[in-house]
XYZ file of C-alpha atoms in Angstrom:
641
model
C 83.902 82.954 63.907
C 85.548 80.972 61.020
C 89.020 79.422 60.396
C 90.767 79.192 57.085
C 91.167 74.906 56.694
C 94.795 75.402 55.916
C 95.321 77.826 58.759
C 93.966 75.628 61.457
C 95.830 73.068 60.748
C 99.147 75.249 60.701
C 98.132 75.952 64.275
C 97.324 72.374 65.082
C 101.294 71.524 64.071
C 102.304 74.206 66.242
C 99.958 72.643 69.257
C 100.842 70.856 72.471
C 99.262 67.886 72.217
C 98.185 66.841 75.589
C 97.090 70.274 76.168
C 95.028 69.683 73.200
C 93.748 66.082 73.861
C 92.526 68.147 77.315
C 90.391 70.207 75.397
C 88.590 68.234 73.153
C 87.512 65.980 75.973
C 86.215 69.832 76.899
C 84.834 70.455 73.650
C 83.463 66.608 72.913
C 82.411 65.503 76.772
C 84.612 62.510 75.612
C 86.720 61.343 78.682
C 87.249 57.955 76.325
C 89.742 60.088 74.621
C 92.060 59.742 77.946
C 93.237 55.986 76.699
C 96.379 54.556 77.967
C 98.616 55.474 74.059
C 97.679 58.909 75.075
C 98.837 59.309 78.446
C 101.677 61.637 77.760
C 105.311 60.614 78.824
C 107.976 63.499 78.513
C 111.845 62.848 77.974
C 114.519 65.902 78.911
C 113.440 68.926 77.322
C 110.066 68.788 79.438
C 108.424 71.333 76.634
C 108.374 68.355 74.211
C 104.842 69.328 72.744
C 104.326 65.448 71.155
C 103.684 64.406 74.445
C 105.371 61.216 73.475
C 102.782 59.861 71.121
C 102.951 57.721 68.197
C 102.877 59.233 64.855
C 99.661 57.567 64.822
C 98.045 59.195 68.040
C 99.674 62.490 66.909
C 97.122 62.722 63.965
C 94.403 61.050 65.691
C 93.946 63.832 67.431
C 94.735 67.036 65.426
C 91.945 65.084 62.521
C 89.980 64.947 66.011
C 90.829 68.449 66.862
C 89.975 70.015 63.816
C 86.320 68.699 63.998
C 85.578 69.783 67.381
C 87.401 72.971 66.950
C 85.632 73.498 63.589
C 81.942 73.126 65.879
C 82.732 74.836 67.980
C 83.831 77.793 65.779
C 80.780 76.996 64.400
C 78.215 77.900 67.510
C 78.226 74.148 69.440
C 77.978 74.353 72.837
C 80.313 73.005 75.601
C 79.207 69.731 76.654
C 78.654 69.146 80.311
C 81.775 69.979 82.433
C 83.931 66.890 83.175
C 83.425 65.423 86.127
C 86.173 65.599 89.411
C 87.095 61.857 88.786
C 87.895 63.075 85.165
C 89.463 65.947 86.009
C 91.817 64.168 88.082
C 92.727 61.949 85.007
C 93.369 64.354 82.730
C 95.510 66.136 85.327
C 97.745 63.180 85.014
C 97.419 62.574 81.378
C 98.454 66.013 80.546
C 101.647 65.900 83.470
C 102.352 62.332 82.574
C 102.550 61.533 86.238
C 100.369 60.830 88.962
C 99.517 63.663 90.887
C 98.229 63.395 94.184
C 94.525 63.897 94.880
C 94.863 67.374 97.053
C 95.695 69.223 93.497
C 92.368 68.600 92.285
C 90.659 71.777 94.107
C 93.832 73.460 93.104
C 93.144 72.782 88.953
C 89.821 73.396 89.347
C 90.037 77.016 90.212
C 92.765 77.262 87.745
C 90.067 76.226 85.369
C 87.591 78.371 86.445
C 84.973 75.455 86.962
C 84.371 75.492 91.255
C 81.165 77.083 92.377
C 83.246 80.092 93.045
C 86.366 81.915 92.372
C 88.288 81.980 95.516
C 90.302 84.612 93.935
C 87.803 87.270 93.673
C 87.305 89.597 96.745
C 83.186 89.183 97.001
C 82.689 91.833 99.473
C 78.881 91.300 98.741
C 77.106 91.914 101.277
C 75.528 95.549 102.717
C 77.611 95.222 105.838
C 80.998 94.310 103.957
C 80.563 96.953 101.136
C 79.933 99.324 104.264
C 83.177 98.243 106.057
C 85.071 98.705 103.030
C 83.959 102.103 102.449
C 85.397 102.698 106.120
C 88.716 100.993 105.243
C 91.944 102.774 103.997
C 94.888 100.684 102.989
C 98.481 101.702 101.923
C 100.317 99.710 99.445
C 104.136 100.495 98.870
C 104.940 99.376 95.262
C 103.778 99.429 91.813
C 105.176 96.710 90.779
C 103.930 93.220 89.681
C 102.285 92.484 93.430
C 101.497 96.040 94.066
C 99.718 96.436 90.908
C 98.031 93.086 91.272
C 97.279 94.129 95.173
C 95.507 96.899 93.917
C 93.196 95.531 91.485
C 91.990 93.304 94.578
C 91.183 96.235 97.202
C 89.463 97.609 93.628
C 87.502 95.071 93.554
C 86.232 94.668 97.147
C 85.876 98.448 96.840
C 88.104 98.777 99.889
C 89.839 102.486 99.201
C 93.568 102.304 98.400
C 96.852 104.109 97.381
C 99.676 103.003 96.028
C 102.785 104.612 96.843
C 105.597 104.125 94.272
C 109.548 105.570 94.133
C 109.796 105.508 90.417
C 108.005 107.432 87.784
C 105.984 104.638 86.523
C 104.427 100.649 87.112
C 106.702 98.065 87.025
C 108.765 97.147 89.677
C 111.816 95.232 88.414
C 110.919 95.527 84.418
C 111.128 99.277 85.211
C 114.376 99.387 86.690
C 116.447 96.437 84.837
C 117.106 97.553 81.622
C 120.481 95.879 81.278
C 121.097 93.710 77.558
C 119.642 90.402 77.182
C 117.102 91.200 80.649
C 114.253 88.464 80.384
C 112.155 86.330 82.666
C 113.628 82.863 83.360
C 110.074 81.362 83.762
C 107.569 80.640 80.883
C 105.261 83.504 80.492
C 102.126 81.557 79.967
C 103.005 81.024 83.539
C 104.505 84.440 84.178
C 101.373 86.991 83.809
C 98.346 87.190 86.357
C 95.864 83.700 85.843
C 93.024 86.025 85.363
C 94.698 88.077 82.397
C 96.272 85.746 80.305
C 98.299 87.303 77.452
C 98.510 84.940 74.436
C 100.275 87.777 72.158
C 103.417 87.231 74.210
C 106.116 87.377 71.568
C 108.515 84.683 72.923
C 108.309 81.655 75.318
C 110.180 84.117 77.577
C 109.341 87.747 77.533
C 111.787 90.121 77.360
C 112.416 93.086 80.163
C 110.005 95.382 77.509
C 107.399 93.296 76.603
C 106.867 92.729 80.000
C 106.677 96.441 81.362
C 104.279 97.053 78.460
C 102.024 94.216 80.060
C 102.414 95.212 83.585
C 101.613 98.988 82.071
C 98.691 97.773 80.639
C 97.521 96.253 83.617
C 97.504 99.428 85.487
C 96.010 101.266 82.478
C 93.097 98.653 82.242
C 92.014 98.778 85.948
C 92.471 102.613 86.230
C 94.979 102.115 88.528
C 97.281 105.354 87.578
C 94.564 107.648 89.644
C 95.613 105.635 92.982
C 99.185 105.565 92.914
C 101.434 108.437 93.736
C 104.554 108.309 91.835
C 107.825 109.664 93.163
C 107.116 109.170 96.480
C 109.496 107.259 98.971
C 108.141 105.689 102.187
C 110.877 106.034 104.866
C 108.991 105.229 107.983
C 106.070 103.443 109.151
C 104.634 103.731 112.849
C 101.563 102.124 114.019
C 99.497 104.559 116.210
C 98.615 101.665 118.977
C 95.494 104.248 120.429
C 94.347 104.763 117.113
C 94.796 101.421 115.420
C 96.178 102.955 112.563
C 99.524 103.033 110.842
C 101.055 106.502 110.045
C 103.395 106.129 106.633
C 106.345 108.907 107.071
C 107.112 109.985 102.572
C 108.859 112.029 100.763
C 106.972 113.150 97.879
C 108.742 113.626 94.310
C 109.714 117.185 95.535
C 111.184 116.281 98.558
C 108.675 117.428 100.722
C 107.573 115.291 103.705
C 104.597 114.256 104.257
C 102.281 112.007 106.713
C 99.754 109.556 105.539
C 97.542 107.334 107.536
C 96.092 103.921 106.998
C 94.362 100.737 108.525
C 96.116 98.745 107.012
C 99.892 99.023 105.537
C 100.457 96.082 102.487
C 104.648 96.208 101.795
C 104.995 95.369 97.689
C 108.412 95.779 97.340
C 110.269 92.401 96.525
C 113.378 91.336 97.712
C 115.891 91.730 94.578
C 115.683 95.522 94.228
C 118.457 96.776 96.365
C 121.933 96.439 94.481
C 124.843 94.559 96.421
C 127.941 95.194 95.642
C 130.734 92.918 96.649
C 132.994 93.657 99.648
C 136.212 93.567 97.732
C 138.995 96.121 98.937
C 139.412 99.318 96.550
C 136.473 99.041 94.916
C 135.944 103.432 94.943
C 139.117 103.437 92.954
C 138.712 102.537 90.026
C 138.571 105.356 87.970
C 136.901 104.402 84.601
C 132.942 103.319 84.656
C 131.465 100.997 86.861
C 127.975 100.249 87.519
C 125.572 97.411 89.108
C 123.188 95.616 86.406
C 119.977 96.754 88.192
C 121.589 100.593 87.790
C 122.821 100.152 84.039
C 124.332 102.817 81.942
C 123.515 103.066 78.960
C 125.412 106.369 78.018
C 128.640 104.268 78.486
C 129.686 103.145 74.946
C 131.127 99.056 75.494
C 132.249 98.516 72.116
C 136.142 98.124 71.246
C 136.395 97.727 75.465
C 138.454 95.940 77.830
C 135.192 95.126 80.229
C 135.560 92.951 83.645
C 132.268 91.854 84.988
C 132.284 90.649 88.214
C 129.473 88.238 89.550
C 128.085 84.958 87.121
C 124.272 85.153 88.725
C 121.317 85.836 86.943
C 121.755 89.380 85.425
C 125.153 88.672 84.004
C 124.042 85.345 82.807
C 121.980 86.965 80.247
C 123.819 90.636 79.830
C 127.176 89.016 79.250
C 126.403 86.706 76.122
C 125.180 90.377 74.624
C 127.932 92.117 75.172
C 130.815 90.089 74.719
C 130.949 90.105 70.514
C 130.854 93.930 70.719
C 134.350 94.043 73.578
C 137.530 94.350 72.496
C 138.086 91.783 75.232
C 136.054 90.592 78.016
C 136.748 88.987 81.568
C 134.083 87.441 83.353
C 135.038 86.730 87.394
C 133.685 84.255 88.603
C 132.990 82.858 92.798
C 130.687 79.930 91.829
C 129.141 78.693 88.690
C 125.559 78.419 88.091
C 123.357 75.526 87.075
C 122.134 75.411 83.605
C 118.922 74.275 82.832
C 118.350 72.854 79.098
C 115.575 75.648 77.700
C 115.850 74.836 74.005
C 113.299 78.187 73.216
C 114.422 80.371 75.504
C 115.323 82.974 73.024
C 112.351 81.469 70.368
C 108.736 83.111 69.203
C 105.947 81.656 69.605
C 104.251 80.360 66.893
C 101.391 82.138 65.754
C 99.358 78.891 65.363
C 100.018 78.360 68.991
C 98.873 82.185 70.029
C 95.397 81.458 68.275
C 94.689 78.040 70.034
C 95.582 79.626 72.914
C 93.310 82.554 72.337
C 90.074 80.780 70.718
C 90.321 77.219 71.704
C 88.961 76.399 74.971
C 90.341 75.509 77.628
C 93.834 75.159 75.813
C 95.687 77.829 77.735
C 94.491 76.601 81.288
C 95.978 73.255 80.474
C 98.976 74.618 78.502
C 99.767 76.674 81.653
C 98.822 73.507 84.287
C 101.218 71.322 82.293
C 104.125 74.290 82.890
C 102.714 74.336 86.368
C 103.502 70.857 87.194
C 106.550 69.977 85.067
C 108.929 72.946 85.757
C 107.804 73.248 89.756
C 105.934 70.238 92.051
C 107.426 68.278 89.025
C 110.705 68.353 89.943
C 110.306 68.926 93.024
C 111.981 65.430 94.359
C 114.742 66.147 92.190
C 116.011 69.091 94.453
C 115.033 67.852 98.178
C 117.158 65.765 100.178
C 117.835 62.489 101.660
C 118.177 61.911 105.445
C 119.519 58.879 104.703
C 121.662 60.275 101.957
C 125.395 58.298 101.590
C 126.818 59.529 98.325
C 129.367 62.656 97.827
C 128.176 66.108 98.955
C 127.777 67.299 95.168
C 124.065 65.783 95.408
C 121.591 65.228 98.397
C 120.159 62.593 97.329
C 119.799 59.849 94.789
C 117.066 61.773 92.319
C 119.061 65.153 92.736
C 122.317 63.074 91.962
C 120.525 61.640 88.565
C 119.293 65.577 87.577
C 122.865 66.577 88.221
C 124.280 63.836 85.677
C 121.874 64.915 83.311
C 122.825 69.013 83.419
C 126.288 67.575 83.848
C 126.034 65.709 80.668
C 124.309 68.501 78.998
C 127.319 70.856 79.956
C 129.683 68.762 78.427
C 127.918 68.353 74.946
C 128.575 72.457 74.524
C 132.531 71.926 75.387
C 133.133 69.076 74.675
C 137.064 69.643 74.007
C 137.551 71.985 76.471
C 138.185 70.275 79.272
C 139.790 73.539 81.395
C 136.391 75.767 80.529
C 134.414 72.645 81.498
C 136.047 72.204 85.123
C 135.263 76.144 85.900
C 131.514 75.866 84.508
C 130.517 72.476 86.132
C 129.003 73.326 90.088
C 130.347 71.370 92.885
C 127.461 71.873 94.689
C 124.105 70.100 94.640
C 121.646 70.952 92.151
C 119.170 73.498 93.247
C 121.336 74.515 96.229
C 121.674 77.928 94.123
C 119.006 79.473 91.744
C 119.437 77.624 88.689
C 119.319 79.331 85.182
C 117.523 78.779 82.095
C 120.202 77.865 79.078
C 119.957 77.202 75.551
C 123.602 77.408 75.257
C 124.529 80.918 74.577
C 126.126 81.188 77.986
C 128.793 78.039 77.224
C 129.294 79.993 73.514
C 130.011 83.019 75.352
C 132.223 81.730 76.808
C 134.159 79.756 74.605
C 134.608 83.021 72.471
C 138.216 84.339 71.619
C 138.173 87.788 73.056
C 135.929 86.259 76.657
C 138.252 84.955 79.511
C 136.052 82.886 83.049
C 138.423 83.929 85.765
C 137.561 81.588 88.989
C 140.814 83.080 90.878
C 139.634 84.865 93.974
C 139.551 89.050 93.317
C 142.824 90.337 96.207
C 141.523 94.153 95.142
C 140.246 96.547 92.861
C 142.505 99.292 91.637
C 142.422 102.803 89.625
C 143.168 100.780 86.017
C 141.120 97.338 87.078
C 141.505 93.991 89.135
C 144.291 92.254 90.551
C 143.440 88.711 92.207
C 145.052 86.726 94.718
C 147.701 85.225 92.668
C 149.427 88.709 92.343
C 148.434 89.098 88.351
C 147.052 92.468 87.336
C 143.610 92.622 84.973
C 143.293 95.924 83.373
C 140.035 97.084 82.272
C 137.930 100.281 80.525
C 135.018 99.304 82.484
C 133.993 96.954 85.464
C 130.334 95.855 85.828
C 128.908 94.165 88.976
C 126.359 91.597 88.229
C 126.782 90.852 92.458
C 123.032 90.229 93.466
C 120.828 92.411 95.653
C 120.372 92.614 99.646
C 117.741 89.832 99.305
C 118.069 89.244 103.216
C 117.226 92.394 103.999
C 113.382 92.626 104.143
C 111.672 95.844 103.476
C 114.986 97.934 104.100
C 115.440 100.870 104.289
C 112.371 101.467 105.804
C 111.841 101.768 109.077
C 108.681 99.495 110.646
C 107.650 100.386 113.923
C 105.237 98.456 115.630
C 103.566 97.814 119.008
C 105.479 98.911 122.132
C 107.610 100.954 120.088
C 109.730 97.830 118.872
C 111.136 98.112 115.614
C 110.932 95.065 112.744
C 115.199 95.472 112.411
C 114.657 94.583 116.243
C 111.950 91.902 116.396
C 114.015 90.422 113.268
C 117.518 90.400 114.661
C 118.514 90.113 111.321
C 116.880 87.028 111.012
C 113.439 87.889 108.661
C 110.376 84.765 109.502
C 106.720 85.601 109.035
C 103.651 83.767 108.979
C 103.098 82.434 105.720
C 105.381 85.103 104.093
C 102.885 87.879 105.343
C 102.579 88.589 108.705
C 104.352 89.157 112.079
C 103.592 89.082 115.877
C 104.130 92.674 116.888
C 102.914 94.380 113.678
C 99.039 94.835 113.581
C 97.690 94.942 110.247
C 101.085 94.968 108.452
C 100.923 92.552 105.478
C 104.203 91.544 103.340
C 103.719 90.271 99.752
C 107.030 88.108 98.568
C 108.231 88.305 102.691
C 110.335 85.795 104.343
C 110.490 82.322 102.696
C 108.226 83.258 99.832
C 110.651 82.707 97.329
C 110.866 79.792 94.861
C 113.909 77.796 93.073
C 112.997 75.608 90.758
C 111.478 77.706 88.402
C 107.701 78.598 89.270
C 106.373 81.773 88.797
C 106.760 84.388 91.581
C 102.673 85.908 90.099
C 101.678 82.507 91.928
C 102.708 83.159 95.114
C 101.277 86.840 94.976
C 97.791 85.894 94.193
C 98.289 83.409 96.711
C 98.677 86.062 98.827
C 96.969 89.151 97.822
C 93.802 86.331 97.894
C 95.283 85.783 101.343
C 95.718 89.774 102.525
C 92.034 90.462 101.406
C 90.719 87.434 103.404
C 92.529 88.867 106.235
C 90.915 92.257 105.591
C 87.551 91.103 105.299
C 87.741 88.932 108.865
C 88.810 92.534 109.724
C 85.319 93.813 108.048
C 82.960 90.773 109.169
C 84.561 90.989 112.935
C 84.159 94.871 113.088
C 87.948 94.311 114.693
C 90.299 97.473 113.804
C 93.187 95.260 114.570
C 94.098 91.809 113.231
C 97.477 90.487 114.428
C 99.309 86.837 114.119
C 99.364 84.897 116.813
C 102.839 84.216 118.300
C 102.502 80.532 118.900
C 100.811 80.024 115.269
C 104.122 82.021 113.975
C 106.676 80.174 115.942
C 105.245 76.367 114.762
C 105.067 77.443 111.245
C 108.878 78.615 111.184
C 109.452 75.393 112.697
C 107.832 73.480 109.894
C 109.541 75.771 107.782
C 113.506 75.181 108.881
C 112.727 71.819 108.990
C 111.580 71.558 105.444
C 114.177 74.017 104.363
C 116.890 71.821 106.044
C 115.994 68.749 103.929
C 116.028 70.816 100.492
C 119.278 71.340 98.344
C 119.632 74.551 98.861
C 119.504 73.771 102.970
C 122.553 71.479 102.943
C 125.152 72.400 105.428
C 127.482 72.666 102.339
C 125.814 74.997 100.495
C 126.467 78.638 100.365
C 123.863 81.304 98.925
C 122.001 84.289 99.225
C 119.098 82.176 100.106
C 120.487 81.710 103.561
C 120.863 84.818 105.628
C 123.867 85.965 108.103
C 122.688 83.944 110.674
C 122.700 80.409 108.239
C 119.117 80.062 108.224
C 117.790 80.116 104.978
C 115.039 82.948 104.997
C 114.152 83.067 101.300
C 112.740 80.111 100.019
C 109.557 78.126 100.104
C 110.695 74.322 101.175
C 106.971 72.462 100.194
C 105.823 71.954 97.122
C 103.870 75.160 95.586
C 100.073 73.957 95.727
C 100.836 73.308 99.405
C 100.711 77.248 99.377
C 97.972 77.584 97.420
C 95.701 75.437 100.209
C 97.471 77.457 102.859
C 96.609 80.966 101.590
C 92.862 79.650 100.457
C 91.546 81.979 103.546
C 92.617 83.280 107.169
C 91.820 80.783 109.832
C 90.962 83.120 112.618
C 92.138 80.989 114.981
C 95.337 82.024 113.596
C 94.979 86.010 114.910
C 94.557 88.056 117.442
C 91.712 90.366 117.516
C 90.758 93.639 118.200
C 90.553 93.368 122.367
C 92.415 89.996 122.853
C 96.138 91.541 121.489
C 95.818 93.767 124.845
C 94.881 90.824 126.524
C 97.749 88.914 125.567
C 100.147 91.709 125.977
């Protein structure tokens, strides 16, 4: 294909640099090019796309760019891949830090440059393709993991179905619909590594554009014809003589029904069940009310007194949308949330930037690398904690203390004469010890409007005309909106697990979720969990990385299944004990595990079952493939019984 001159170099302005300089040592076999001016160095935003050059290094390489780019347009071949000692510099050239050596076989899959991709299936052989044709697996959900769950067992050609409660794919973009609903994580990060989308519209997709790609998905791997829609799963028994689990649904006419599986995959997140708060009256109130995840549209908000209740992530984005339209708005608020700086959070992409990412190789795998490292493993230091720790409990240690100054300082720039606003909207706890949110200062304007009150006094009840909180004073309102949370603690409710001996998961769990590696727990043969206990992330990676860490995981787990001829594979006890050791250890050192920290991350019993405390690629190498020293087999699970 050709270029237009003036057009390439309208996409060159738009470029990120270091992204760039990666691929012409791609297109040029050049690994001179990595010289010390053009090691990139990063000040606070971390999407500075300069890199920190000069202006001289700047045009060195866009005139550099737009000859390789122009050849290769042209027909040139790729030179010679780089070499792993290369690789490992550019890694760091792009990040502008070193990064430690284990992340190599990490970015090299990214890339798509090892001998094989160890996300693919490969059920290759006679005897595999064989077992898979004897294999039936159950996967509750169509959203994100479900969908991306399914494409897998497609490809292994392991039979599936999907069984979804909605009418359609989608998960969360299906059910949030509420104003302002968007990812908070770059969407070059946010889509599936092996269908990159470089149309997306905006750094950070909106609750639409993302259904639409998640719809597509489906649509592109025929996925439709394996998922029944409108059916609820509300038990699931494994049939110990049989080895096989029996699913208990209710099909979209309300029928019941009894389905049976080797293996049962759960798909079903953990922020999908509303929460409401546990505030006294709350039936009374006799106007509108309605969670964020269940929003209603039909109910007209303009020229209304509105009370939302709840300053999390839902109301962080719905409240800035509907505050000019309220004839006055009151925003209750338990603790404030962290802000972090994301200058084009609301901004399009560039259409110079969606054609290097389209046509320029190599672009978009370092693009997304550089996103990888500098808004997860990145920052990472900034948000775990100090043993030896002596300063005030708002930080837990001396880097989270200098990231708090920072967001601190950043705060105060939007309010800057409004001290009272700034003393509600400033945390008191350490940074990361809730989910922070991604800011580009319409929450602080929303605020600071005329008709929008931040109420921090504590809610005493809720009453047929509104609120009235603890210091006696009664807040009248039209309509009261709960942006509370979900019942992230409760894992897989309300459906009821049954596994060996009869035992249910409610009763192995005690209210306490753990599983090994997120997936899998002693007791429950061939029961696999995508986004299960401590699977979730806080400093802003991409919950599609974890999944295809492990849905890669689930399908090695299958296949040892396949290659063993075993019709049960279950976790060892020992294996799953150690590793929730490791885990509460970890979790104990991070912000969001300090004794004065309070969050939905932690669970009723203290322990913090949500989050993943190591850095991400440490996942990655975990979920590579099943040890099967790890499991019990077929025979030896009666043995050990």
């Amino acid at each position: 294909m050709t270029i237009d001159p003036s057009t390439l170099d309208s996409a060159l302005a738009e470029a990120h640099l270091p992204a760039l300089l990666m691929s012409l040592v791609h297109l040029t076999g050049d690994a001179g090019l990595l010289t010390a001016e053009r090691r990139a160095v990063y000040e606070p935003p971390a999407d500075n796309r300069e890199g920190g050059y000069s202006p001289d290094v700047q045009a060195d390489i866009r005139a550099r760019a737009r000859v390789a780019i122009g050849a290769h347009l042209a027909g040139a071949p790729l030179p010679r891949a780089p070499s792993a000692e290369t690789l490992r510099k550019m890694m760091e050239w792009v990040a502008g830090a070193d990064i430690p050596a284990h992340y190599a076989p990490f970015l090299i899959d990214e890339l798509g440059m090892g001998d094989i991709d160890t996300r693919l299936p490969a059920w290759d052989t006679p005897e595999l393709k064989a077992a898979a044709g004897r294999m039936k697996v159950i996967v509750v959900g169509a959203g994100m993991s479900g969908i991306l769950a399914g494409i897998r067992l497609q490809q292994a050609g392991v039979d599936f179905t999907i069984l979804e409660k909605n009418p359609d794919v989608g998960g969360t973009w299906l059910e949030n619909v509420y104003p302002g609903c968007r990812v908070d994580n770059p969407n070059h990060m946010y889509s599936y590594s092996f269908e990159p989308n470089h149309d997306f519209p905006q750094y950070y997709s909106t609750q639409d554009v993302l259904l639409a790609y998640f719809r597509r998905m489906a649509d592109k791997y025929e996925l439709r014809r394996d998922i029944r829609f409108g059916t609820t799963v509300e038990e699931a028994v494994f049939d110990e003589a049989r080895s096989l689990w029996r699913i208990a649904v209710k099909t979209s006419d309300g029928q019941p029904e009894v389905l049976e599986a080797n293996a049962l995959i759960t798909a079903v997140g953990q922020l999908n069940r509303p929460r409401y708060p546990d505030i006294p009256g709350l039936e009374t109130f006799e106007g509108p009310s309605f969670h964020s995840a269940r929003w209603r549209h039909d109910v007209d908000l303009k020229g209304k007194r509105i009370t939302v209740i709840g300053t999390g992530a839902s109301a962080f984005q719905f409240v800035p949308k509907i505050a000019p339209d309220a004839a006055h708005l009151e925003v209750f608020q338990r603790t404030p949330p962290w802000p972090l700086p994301g200058p084009n959070y609301h901004l399009d992409v560039p259409e110079g930037k969606k054609w290097l990412l389209e046509h320029v190789p190599y672009y978009g795998k370092w693009y997304r690398f550089f996103l990888f490292w500098t808004l997860t493993d990145g920052i990472y230091e900034g948000v775990k904690g100090d043993a030896d720790w002596k300063g005030p409990p708002q930080a837990v240690s001396a880097a989270n203390a200098e990231v708090r100054e920072m967001l601190v300082e950043a705060l105060r720039a939007q309010a800057p004469d409004d001290p009272g606003l700034l003393d509600k909207v400033i945390p008191r706890y350490p940074v990361g010890g809730k989910r922070p949110l991604v800011d580009n200062g319409v929450w602080i304007e929303a605020l600071r409007r005329d008709n929008v009150d931040l109420i921090d006094t504590p809610i005493e009840k809720i009453t047929p005309a509104g609120i009235v909180t603890k210091d006696g004073v009664e807040h009248p309102a039209d309509v009261l909106i709960y942006g509370t949370g979900f019942h992230a603690s409760r894992f897989l409710w309300p459906m009821r697990i049954v596994g060996r001996g009869g035992k249910t998961l409610e009763e192995a769990w005690s209210g306490d979720a753990r599983a090994y590696l997120g997936m899998t727990t002693p007791g429950f043969p061939n029961l696999f969990m995508l986004y299960g206990p401590n699977t979730n992330i806080v400093v802003n990676g991409s919950i599609i990385f974890f999944s295809e860490c492990s849905v890669r995981y689930v399908l090695g787990c299958l296949k040892l299944m396949a290659q063993t001829g075993s019709p049960t594979l279950e976790v060892r006890r020992d294996v799953h004990d150690a590793f929730n050791v490791k885990v509460d250890a970890a979790n104990a050192l991070m912000a969001w595990g300090a004794p004065q920290v309070t969050s939905w991350y932690k669970n009723a019993t203290g322990r913090v079952s949500q989050n993943w405390p190591f850095p991400l690629v440490d996942y990655w190498t975990a979920t590579v493939a099943p040890n099967p020293e790890d499991f019990l087999l077929g025979a030896k699970v009666a043995a050990e019984a």
